[in-house]
Coordinates of C-alpha atoms in Angstrom, one line a residue:
M360 CA 25.7 17.2 -11.8
K361 CA 24.1 20.6 -11.9
K362 CA 22.5 21.9 -8.8
R363 CA 19.1 23.4 -7.9
I364 CA 19.3 26.0 -5.1
V365 CA 17.4 28.7 -3.4
V366 CA 19.1 32.0 -2.5
A367 CA 17.2 34.2 0.0
V368 CA 18.1 37.8 0.9
T369 CA 16.6 39.0 4.2
G370 CA 16.5 42.3 6.0
A371 CA 19.8 42.4 7.7
S372 CA 22.3 45.1 7.1
G373 CA 24.8 44.3 4.4
L374 CA 22.5 43.6 1.5
K375 CA 25.5 44.1 -0.9
L376 CA 26.6 40.7 0.3
G377 CA 23.5 39.1 -1.1
D378 CA 23.6 41.1 -4.3
Y379 CA 27.2 40.3 -5.0
F380 CA 26.7 36.6 -4.3
L381 CA 23.8 36.6 -6.8
R382 CA 26.0 38.3 -9.4
K383 CA 28.7 35.6 -8.8
L384 CA 26.0 33.0 -9.3
A385 CA 25.0 34.6 -12.6
E386 CA 28.7 34.3 -13.8
S387 CA 28.7 30.6 -12.7
K388 CA 25.3 29.5 -14.1
D389 CA 26.9 26.5 -15.9
Y390 CA 27.0 24.8 -12.5
F391 CA 23.3 25.1 -11.9
D392 CA 20.1 23.6 -13.3
K393 CA 17.9 26.1 -11.5
I394 CA 18.4 29.1 -9.1
F395 CA 15.4 30.4 -7.2
V396 CA 15.7 33.8 -5.5
I397 CA 13.5 35.1 -2.6
V398 CA 13.9 38.7 -1.4
S399 CA 12.1 39.5 1.8
K400 CA 10.1 42.7 2.2
N401 CA 12.3 43.7 5.0
A402 CA 15.3 43.4 2.7
E403 CA 13.7 46.0 0.4
Y404 CA 13.3 48.4 3.4
V405 CA 16.8 47.9 4.6
A406 CA 18.2 48.4 1.1
Q407 CA 16.5 51.8 1.0
S408 CA 18.0 52.8 4.3
E409 CA 21.4 51.7 3.2
G410 CA 21.1 53.7 0.0
F411 CA 21.4 50.4 -2.0
N412 CA 19.2 49.4 -4.9
L413 CA 18.3 45.7 -5.2
D414 CA 18.4 45.0 -8.9
F415 CA 15.2 43.1 -9.6
D416 CA 15.6 43.4 -13.3
F417 CA 18.9 41.6 -13.2
Y418 CA 17.6 39.0 -10.7
G419 CA 14.5 38.4 -12.9
K420 CA 16.7 37.9 -16.1
N421 CA 19.1 35.5 -14.4
F422 CA 17.0 33.6 -11.8
T423 CA 13.5 32.5 -11.0
L424 CA 12.1 35.0 -8.5
L425 CA 9.6 33.9 -5.9
S426 CA 7.5 35.9 -3.5
Q427 CA 8.1 35.5 0.2
N428 CA 4.4 34.8 0.5
D429 CA 4.2 32.0 -2.1
F430 CA 3.8 28.9 0.0
A431 CA 2.6 27.1 -3.1
A432 CA 6.0 27.4 -4.7
P433 CA 7.6 24.1 -5.7
V434 CA 10.5 24.6 -3.3
A435 CA 8.1 24.7 -0.3
S436 CA 7.8 20.9 -0.6
G437 CA 10.3 18.3 0.5
S438 CA 9.4 16.3 -2.7
Y439 CA 10.9 19.0 -4.9
P440 CA 14.5 18.0 -5.9
L441 CA 16.4 20.9 -4.3
D442 CA 20.1 20.6 -3.4
G443 CA 20.3 23.4 -0.9
M444 CA 19.7 27.0 0.2
V445 CA 21.8 30.0 1.0
I446 CA 20.4 32.9 3.1
I447 CA 22.7 35.9 2.6
P448 CA 22.5 38.1 4.6
C449 CA 20.5 36.3 7.3
S450 CA 18.7 38.5 9.7
M451 CA 18.5 37.4 13.4
S452 CA 14.7 37.3 13.1
S453 CA 14.9 34.9 10.2
L454 CA 17.5 32.9 12.0
A455 CA 15.3 32.7 15.1
S456 CA 12.3 31.7 13.1
I457 CA 14.2 28.9 11.4
A458 CA 15.7 27.7 14.7
T459 CA 12.3 27.5 16.3
G460 CA 10.5 26.0 13.3
V461 CA 8.2 29.0 12.8
G462 CA 7.6 29.3 9.1
V463 CA 6.3 32.9 8.8
N464 CA 7.3 33.1 5.1
L465 CA 8.6 31.1 2.2
I466 CA 12.2 31.7 3.2
H467 CA 11.6 30.1 6.6
R468 CA 9.7 27.2 5.1
V469 CA 12.4 26.4 2.5
A470 CA 15.0 26.5 5.3
D471 CA 12.9 24.1 7.3
V472 CA 12.5 21.8 4.3
C473 CA 16.3 21.8 3.9
L474 CA 16.8 20.8 7.5
K475 CA 14.2 18.1 7.6
E476 CA 15.4 16.6 4.3
R477 CA 19.0 16.9 5.3
R478 CA 19.9 19.2 2.5
K479 CA 22.6 21.9 2.5
L480 CA 21.5 25.1 4.4
I481 CA 24.0 27.9 4.6
L482 CA 23.2 30.9 6.7
V483 CA 25.3 34.1 6.5
P484 CA 24.2 36.0 9.7
R485 CA 24.8 39.7 9.8
E486 CA 24.8 41.1 13.3
T487 CA 27.5 42.2 15.8
P488 CA 27.9 41.6 18.5
F489 CA 25.9 38.4 18.9
S490 CA 23.7 38.1 21.9
P491 CA 23.5 34.8 23.9
I492 CA 20.1 34.3 22.2
H493 CA 21.7 34.7 18.7
L494 CA 24.5 32.3 19.6
E495 CA 22.0 29.7 21.1
N496 CA 19.9 29.9 17.9
M497 CA 23.1 29.4 15.7
H498 CA 24.2 26.5 17.9
K499 CA 20.8 24.9 17.6
L500 CA 20.8 25.3 13.8
S501 CA 24.4 24.0 13.5
L502 CA 23.4 20.9 15.5
A503 CA 20.4 20.5 13.1
G504 CA 22.8 20.5 10.1
A505 CA 23.0 24.1 9.0
V506 CA 26.3 25.7 8.1
I507 CA 26.7 29.1 9.9
A508 CA 29.0 31.2 7.8
P509 CA 29.2 34.8 8.9
F510 CA 30.9 37.3 6.6
V511 CA 34.4 37.4 8.0
P512 CA 36.9 38.8 5.4
S513 CA 40.1 37.0 4.7
F514 CA 43.3 39.0 4.4
Y515 CA 45.8 36.4 3.2
N516 CA 44.4 36.9 -0.3
K517 CA 45.4 40.6 -0.1
P518 CA 42.1 42.3 -1.0
E519 CA 42.4 45.8 -2.4
S520 CA 38.7 46.7 -2.3
I521 CA 35.4 45.8 -0.7
E522 CA 34.5 44.0 -4.0
D523 CA 37.6 41.8 -3.6
M524 CA 36.4 40.8 -0.2
L525 CA 32.9 40.1 -1.4
D526 CA 34.2 38.1 -4.4
F527 CA 36.4 35.9 -2.2
F528 CA 33.6 35.4 0.3
S529 CA 31.2 34.5 -2.5
M530 CA 33.7 31.9 -3.8
R531 CA 33.8 30.4 -0.3
I532 CA 30.0 30.1 -0.2
L533 CA 30.2 28.3 -3.5
D534 CA 32.8 26.0 -2.0
L535 CA 30.2 25.1 0.7
L536 CA 27.7 24.3 -2.0
G537 CA 30.2 21.9 -3.5
I538 CA 31.3 24.1 -6.4
S539 CA 35.0 24.8 -6.4
L540 CA 36.1 27.6 -8.7
K541 CA 39.8 27.9 -9.6
D542 CA 41.2 30.9 -7.9
N543 CA 44.9 31.7 -7.2
R544 CA 43.9 33.7 -4.1
R545 CA 43.2 30.5 -2.2
W546 CA 45.5 29.8 0.8
R547 CA 48.8 28.5 -0.5
V548 CA 47.2 27.2 -3.7
N549 CA 50.6 27.3 -5.5
E550 CA 52.5 25.1 -3.1

């Protein structure tokens, strides 16, 4: 059964993570009925500081773009048949807002809907080191049902570039969504 998901990109460093994941989704569109994308205003600012261009033309051609301020979007309601959400990268301010139930924007609202409806919520926090407050918020969200999946590269798959690391991590996030792509780089897949 094809999935309906939301992918949010927030203003944490590492926006290439979100962009690469979206490109992986575009290659895997056969698994999805609908993919909504929300890019926060802070993500746009951080992208500029990282010298990285978020490709809104590409996103618009492949996904349904939503404004972070559009609380009337269908995904803001628990009655909309959504399978889950990925926030990649997830800023600590977004993580804190979600952990405390403060819905400042549509990203936070959709995450709150996923938690209350017991739908898949995958957060890819981007910060180091984590403060006790960050860890407490992640613990609280994990107890509420969210999956906390920080970007931690694997090396058993012998990556040769940053893109190799991003690709493998994107595949792992797809695994968490219940979509398992064949890939010989998986741990001991040939045994």
